[in-house]
XYZ file of C-alpha atoms in Angstrom:
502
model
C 0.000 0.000 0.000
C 2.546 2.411 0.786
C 4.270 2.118 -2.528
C 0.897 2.537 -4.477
C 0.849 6.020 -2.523
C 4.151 6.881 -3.345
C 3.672 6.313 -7.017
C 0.305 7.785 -7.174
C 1.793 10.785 -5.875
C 5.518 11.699 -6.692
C 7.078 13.961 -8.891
C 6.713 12.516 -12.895
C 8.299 15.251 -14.839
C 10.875 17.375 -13.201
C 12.728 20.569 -15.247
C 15.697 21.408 -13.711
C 17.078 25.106 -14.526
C 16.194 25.094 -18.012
C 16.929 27.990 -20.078
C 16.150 27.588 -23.832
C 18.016 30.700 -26.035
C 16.961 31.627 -29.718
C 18.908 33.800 -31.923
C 20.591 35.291 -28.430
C 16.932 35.772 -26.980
C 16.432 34.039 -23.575
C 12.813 32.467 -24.250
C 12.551 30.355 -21.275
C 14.476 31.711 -18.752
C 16.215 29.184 -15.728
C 12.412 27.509 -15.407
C 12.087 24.596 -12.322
C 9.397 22.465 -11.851
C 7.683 19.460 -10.858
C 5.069 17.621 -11.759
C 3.117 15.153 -9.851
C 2.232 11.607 -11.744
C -1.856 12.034 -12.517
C -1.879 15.581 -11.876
C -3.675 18.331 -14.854
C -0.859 21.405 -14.961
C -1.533 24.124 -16.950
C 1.068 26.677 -18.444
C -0.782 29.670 -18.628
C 0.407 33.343 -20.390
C 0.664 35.924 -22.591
C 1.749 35.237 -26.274
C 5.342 35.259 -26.463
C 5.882 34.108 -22.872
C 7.532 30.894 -23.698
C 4.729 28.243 -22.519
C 4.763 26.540 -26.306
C 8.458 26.179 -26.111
C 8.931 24.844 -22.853
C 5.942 22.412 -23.640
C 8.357 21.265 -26.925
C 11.217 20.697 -24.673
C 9.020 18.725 -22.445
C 8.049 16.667 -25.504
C 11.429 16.257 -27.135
C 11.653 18.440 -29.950
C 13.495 21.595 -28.706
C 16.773 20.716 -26.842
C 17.483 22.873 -23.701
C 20.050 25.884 -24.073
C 20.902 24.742 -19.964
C 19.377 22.504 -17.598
C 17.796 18.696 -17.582
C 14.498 17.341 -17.762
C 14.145 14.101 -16.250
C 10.611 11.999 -16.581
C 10.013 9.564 -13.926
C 13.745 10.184 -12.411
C 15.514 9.857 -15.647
C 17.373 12.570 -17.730
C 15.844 12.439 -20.837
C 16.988 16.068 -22.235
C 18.800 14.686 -25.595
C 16.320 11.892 -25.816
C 14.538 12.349 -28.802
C 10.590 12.232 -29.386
C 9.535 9.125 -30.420
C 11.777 7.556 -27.468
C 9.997 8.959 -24.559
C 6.769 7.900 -22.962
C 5.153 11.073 -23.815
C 2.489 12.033 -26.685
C 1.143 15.865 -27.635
C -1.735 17.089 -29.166
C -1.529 20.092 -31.538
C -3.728 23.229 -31.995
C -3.798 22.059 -35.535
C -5.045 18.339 -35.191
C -2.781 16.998 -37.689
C -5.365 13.944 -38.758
C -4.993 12.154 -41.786
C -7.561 13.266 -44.216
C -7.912 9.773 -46.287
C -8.220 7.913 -43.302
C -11.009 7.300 -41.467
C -11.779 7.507 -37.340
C -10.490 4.228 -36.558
C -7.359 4.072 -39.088
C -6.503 7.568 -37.649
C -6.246 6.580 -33.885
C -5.278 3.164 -34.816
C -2.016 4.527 -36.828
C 0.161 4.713 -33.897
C -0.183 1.595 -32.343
C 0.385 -0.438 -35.985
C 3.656 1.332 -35.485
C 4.479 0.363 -32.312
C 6.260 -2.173 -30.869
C 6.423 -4.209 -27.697
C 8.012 -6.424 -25.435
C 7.437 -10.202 -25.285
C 8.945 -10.779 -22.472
C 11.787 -13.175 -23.973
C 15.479 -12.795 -25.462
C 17.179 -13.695 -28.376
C 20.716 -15.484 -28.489
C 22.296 -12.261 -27.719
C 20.390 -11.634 -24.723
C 18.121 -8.938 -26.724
C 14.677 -8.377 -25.487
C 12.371 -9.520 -28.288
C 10.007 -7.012 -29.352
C 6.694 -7.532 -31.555
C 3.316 -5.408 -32.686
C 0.137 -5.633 -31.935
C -2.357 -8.172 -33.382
C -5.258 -7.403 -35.172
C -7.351 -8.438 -31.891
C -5.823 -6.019 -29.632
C -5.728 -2.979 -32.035
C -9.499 -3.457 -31.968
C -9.676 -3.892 -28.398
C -7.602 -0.794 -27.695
C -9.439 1.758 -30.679
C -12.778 0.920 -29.514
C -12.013 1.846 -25.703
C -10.870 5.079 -26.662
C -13.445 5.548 -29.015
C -15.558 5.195 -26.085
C -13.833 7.317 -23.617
C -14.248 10.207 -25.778
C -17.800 9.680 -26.749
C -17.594 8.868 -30.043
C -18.245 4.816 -30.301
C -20.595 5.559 -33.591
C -17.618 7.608 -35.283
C -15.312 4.704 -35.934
C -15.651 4.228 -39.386
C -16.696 7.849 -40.419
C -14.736 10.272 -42.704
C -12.292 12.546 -40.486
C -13.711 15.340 -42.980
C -17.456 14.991 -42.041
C -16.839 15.646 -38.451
C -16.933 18.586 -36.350
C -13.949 20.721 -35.152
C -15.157 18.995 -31.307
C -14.923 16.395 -32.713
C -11.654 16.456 -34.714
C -10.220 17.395 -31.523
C -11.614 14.502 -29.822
C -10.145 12.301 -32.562
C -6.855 13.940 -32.268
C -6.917 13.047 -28.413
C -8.268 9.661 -28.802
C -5.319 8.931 -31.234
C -2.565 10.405 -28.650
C -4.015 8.830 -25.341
C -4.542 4.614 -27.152
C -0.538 4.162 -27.258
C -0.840 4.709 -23.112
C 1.660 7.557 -23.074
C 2.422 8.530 -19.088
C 2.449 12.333 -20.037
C -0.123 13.838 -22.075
C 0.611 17.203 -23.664
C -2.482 19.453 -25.197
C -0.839 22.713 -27.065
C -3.848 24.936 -26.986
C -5.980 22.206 -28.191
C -9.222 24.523 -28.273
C -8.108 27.450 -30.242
C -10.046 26.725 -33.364
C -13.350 25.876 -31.662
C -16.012 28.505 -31.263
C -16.621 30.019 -27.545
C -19.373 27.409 -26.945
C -17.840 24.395 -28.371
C -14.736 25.335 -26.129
C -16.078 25.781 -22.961
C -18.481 22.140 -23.337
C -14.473 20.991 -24.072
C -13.286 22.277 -21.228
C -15.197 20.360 -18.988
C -15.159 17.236 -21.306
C -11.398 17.308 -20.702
C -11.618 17.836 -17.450
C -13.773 14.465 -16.905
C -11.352 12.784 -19.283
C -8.388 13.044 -17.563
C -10.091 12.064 -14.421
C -11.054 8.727 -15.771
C -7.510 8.157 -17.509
C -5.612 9.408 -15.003
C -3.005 9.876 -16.679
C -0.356 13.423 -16.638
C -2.004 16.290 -18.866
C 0.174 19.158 -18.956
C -1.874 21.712 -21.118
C -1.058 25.564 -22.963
C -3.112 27.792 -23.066
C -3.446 31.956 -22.649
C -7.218 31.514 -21.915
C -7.224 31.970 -18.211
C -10.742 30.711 -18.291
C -9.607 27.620 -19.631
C -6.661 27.170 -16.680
C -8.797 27.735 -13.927
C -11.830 25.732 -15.286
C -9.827 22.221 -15.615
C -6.432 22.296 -13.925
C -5.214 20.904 -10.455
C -2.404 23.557 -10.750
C -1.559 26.441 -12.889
C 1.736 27.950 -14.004
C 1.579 31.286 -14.708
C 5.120 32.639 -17.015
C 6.079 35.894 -18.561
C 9.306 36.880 -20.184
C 10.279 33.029 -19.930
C 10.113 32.642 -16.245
C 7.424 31.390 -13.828
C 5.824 33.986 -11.892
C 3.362 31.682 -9.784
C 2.889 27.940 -9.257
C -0.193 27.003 -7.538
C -3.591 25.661 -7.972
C -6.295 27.866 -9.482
C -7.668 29.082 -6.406
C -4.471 30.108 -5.285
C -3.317 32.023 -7.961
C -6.697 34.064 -8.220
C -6.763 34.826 -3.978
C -3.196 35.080 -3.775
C -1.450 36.578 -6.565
C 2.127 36.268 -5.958
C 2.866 39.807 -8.187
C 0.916 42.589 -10.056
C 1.472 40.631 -13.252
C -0.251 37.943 -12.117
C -2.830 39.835 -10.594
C -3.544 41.861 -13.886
C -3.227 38.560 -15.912
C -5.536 36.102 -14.094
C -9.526 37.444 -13.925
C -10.403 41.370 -13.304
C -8.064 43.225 -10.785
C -7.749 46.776 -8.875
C -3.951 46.994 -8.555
C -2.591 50.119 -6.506
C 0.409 50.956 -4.724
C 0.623 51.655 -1.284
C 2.620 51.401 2.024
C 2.906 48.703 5.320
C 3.567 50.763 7.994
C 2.953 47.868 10.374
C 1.852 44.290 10.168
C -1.775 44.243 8.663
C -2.103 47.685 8.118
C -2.049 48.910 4.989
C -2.031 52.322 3.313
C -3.011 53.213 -0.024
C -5.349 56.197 -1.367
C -4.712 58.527 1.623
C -6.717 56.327 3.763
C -5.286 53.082 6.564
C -6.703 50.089 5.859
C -6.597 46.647 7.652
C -5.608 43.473 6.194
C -4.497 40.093 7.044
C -0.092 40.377 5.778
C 2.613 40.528 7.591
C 5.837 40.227 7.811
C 7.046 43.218 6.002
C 9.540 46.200 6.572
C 7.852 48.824 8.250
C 7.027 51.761 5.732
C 7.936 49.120 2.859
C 6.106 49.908 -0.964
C 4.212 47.340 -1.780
C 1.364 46.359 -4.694
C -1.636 45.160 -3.696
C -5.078 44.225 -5.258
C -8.412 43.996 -4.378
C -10.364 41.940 -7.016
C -14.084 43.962 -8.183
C -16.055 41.927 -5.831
C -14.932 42.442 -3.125
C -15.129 46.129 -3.045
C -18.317 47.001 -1.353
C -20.055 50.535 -2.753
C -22.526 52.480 -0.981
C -24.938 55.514 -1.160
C -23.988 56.189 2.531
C -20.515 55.532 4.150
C -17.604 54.230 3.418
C -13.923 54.656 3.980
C -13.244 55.961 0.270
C -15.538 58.630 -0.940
C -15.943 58.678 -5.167
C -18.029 59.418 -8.389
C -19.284 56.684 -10.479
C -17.861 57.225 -14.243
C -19.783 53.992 -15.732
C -21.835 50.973 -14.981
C -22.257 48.396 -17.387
C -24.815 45.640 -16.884
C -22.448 41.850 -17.187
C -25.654 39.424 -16.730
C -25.623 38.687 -13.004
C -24.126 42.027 -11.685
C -23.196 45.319 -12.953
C -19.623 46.490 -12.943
C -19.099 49.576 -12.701
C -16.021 52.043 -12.590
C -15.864 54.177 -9.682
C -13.159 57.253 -9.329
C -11.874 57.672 -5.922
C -8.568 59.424 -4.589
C -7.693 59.605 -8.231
C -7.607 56.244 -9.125
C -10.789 54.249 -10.994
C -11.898 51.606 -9.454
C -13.554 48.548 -10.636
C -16.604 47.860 -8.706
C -19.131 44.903 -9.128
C -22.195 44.580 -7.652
C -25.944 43.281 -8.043
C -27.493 46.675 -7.385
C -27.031 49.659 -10.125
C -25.412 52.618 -8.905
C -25.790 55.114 -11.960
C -23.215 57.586 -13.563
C -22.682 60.331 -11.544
C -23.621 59.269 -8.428
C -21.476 60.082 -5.396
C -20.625 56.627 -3.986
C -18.619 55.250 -0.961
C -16.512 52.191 -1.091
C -15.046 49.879 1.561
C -12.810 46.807 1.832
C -12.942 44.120 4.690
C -9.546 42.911 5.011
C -9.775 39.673 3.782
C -10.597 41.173 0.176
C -6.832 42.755 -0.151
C -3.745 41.108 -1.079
C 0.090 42.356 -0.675
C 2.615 41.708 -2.822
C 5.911 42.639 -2.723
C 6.616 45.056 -5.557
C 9.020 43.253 -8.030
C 11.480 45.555 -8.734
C 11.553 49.146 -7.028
C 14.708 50.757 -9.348
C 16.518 49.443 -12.182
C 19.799 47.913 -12.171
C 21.970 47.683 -14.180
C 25.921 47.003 -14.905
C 27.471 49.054 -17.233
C 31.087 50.803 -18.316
C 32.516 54.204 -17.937
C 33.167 54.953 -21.669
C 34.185 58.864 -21.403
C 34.863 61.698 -18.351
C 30.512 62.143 -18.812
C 29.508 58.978 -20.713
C 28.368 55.472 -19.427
C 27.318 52.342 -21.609
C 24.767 49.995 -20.510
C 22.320 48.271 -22.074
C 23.174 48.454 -25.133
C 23.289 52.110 -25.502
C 25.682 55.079 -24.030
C 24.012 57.724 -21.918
C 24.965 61.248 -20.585
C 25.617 61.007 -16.624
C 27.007 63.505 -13.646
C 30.615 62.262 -13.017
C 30.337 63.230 -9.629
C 33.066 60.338 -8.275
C 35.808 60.748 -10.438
C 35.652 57.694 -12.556
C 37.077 57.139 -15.380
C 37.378 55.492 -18.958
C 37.014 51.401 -18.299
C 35.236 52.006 -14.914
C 32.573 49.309 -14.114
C 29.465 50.416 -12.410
C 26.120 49.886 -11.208
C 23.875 51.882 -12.994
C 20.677 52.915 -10.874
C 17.684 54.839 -12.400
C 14.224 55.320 -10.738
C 11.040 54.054 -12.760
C 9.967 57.938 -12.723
C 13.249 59.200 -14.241
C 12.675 57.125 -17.487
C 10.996 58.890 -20.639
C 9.493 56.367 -23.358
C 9.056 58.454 -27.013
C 6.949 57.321 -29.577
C 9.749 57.101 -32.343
C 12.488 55.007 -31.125
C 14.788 56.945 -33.000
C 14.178 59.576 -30.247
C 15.760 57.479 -28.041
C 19.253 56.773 -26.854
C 18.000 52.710 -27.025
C 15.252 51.299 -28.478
C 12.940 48.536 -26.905
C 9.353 46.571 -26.901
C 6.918 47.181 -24.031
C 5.752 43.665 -22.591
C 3.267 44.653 -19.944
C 1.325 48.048 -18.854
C -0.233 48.076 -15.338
C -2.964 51.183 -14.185
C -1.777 52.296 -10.865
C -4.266 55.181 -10.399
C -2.518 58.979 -11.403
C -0.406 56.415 -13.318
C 0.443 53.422 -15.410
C 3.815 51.244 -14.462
C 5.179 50.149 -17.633
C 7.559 46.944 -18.365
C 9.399 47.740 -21.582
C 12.348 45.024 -22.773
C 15.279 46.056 -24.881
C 16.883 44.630 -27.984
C 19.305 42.870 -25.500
C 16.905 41.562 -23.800
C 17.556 43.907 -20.715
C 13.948 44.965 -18.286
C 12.927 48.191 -17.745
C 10.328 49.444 -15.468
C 9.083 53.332 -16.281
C 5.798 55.045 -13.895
C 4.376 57.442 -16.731
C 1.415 59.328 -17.034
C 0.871 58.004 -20.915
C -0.857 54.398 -21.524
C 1.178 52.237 -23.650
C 0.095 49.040 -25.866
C 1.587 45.889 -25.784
C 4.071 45.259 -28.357
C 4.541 49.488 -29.019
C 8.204 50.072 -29.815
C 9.798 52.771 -28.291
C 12.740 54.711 -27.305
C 14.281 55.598 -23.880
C 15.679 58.597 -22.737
C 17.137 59.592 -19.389
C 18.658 62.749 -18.201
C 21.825 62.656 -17.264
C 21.184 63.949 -13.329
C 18.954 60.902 -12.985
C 21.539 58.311 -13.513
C 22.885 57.288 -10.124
C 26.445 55.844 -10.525
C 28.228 53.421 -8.428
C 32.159 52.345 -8.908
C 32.010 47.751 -8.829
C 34.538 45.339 -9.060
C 33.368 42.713 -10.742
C 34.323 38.949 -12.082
C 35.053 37.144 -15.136
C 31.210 36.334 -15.353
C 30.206 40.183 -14.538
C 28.879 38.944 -11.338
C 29.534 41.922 -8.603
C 32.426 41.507 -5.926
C 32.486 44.534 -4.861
C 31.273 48.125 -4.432
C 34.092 50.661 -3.829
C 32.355 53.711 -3.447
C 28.759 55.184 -3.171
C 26.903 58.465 -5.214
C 25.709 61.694 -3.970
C 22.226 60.757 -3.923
C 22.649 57.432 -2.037
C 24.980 59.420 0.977
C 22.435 62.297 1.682
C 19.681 59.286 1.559
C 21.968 57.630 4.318
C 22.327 60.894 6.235
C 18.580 61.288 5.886
């Protein structure tokens, strides 16, 4: 009994720092994980984010820039496809037009080949295929575990795009792979078809129970059917949890924005749960910060409560917009615009007052609060770093060759339309509202993070340029390694001593 436990429940996949780099681009960016044998993981984000490619590494057809993946304690990194006990199932179904159901999920398991049990001369395990029996035997249980026991001997082009996709599982699941893996499997269905999928898949991998590890950006989809959701950006995991845990407890403001509807402000612990944001103190249930330390928090739209008569914010409703069961409405309060929902109306122009109880806001630590950065002196007034040489104060002394740590607050940074504006050029990747505000994550053309609190709103995917004066780049003399890692600072700036004094 115990060993049934332990096999029900230990880790069946396990990626081990794996970085995977294209053309110099980190796409997947020193990911670890485990999976548990049976369980339904999701990897969940943005275009772009890298969910696709770690999902091909998984499978066997990218090869890791760094790290291991290991499947059931073996490395199987430079294993290739068709070698590992795993089988994947495309957005694009890849079925075989002049075959029909039955020839189509029966195709892999003519192929294969297994053990008898015996050894030749040599000591060889003897291998053979499957009989005609047994090919039945397996087809027809599939066919029945996804519902379509009528369909065996129909034309793959007179079915549905449900059912194609049911096809396309049926065929991956009858060779008894112990990892399933569904690329966005439901991106060419229509919203209805998808979510009556959704919950199909669900109940399928409960009565395989085999691994499904699934990609999607459809948060929808990740909450509705997983045990546990990844959530990535920029090639690394931001949260690992199960659904309910990454919707409470959002482990960043990317998250927060990313999974369901979100109020995300900044504001300030001053003690342990007591929280200030909006001019007003609010209680909460964290701890365990610095005293007076910036944090994010949100406060997700139903759990704001809105009323004609008190509350601890007072604001003006700007819209309400009827959703079905509720209204949501967007409420402006101590400059920032809420989003409210509620089953009662509260109309446009109303003066409203909102309130939450502390279990309805979340702190997070903020993720970065200046960039960093290690650059080289390259004149008596010019420093290079990412990519680009800037103007600075040479306020130290240093000179030509000089290593440094380049600090610039989010507010010092100016992104211009044209990029040609700009000392550097560089994509923006993500765009939080903060209220008087929008905190804006911009990456560079080598691949270098920015953060920049702006008073414009910014699309993903706008290219732009950035400029800083040269007053607000804060300069700090390193020593540093063969690797560029830091051993030492030698000296501190201006601003940084009066902070200390202060």
């Amino acid at each position: 009994m115990a060993n049934a436990t332990v096999s029900k429940f230990d880790n069946i996949i396990e990626i081990k720092n794996v970085t995977k780099v294209f053309d110099g681009i980190t796409v997947v960016d020193d990911v670890n994980l485990a999976v548990r044998r049976g369980e339904f993981v999701t990897l969940l984000g943005p275009s772009g984010c890298g969910k696709t490619t770690l999902l091909r590494m998984i499978a066997g057809f990218e090869i890791p820039t760094k790290g291991s993946i290991y499947l059931e304690k073996q490395d199987v990194t430079t294993i290739p496809p068709h070698l590992r006990p795993i089988n994947t199932v495309f957005q694009k179904y890849a079925l075989f037009p002049h075959l029909n159901v039955f020839k189509n999920i029966a195709f892999g398991l003519k192929l294969k080949k297994i053990p008898t049990g015996e050894v030749d001369k040599k000591g060889k395990p003897i291998f053979r295929k499957f009989t005609k029996d047994e090919i039945q035997e397996k087809v027809e249980r599939v066919l029945k575990l996804v519902n379509l026991e009528a369909y065996g001997y129909r034309d793959i082009t007179g079915l549905s795009g449900g059912q194609q996709q049911r096809v396309a599982i049926a065929r991956a699941i009858v060779c008894e792979p112990k990892v399933l893996l569904l690329d966005e499997p439901l991106g060419a269905l229509d919203l209805k078809m998808r979510k009556e999928m959704q919950l199909e898949l669900a109940a399928m991998h409960k009565n395989i129970g085999i691994t499904f590890i699934y990609v999607t950006h459809d948060q929808e989809e990740a909450l509705t059917m997983s045990d546990k959701v990844v959530v990535l950006t920029d090639g690394a995991v931001q949260q690992y949890g199960t659904p309910k845990t990454i919707y409470d407890e959002p482990a960043n403001a990317f998250v927060a924005d990313f999974i369901g509807e979100s109020n995300i402000l900044s504001g300030v612990m001053h003690a342990d749960y007591r929280v200030e944001f909006c001019g007003a103190e609010f209680e909460c249930l964290d701890k365990g910060f610095s005293k007076d330390e910036h944090v994010d928090l949100v406060i997700r739209p139903e759990d704001i409560k809105i009323s004609r008569k008190k509350g601890t914010l007072c604001g003006k409703v700007v819209s309400t917009v009827f959703k079905g069961t509720y209204y949501e409405m967007e409420v402006l309060a101590e400059n920032y615009e809420f989003t409210v929902q509620n089953t009662e109306e509260f109309t446009a122009g109303e003066t409203v007052y909102l309130s939450v109880e502390p279990n309805g806001i979340h702190i997070m630590k903020k993720l970065k609060v200046v960039n960093e950065f290690i650059g080289t002196v390259t004149s008596e007034d010019t420093v290079e770093f990412c990519g680009g040489e800037f103007e600075f104060k040479n306020t130290l002394g240093l000179e030509k060759g000089d290593k440094v740590r380049v600090k610039i607050p989010f507010s010092k940074i100016e992104l211009t339309d044209d990029e040609d504006d700009g000392v550097i050029g560089a994509n923006v990747t993500q765009a939080f509202y903060k209220g008087s505000y929008y905190q804006v994550q911009v990456y560079t053309d080598d691949d270098n993070e920015f953060f920049i609190d702006t008073a414009d709103e910014w699309d993903m995917n706008d290219r732009v340029g950035i400029k800083i004066k040269p007053e607000d780049i804060e300069i700090v003399k390193v020593e540093v390694d063969e690797d560029g890692n830091v051993l030492s600072e030698e000296a501190v700036s201006d601003t940084e001593k009066s902070e200390e004094v202060e």
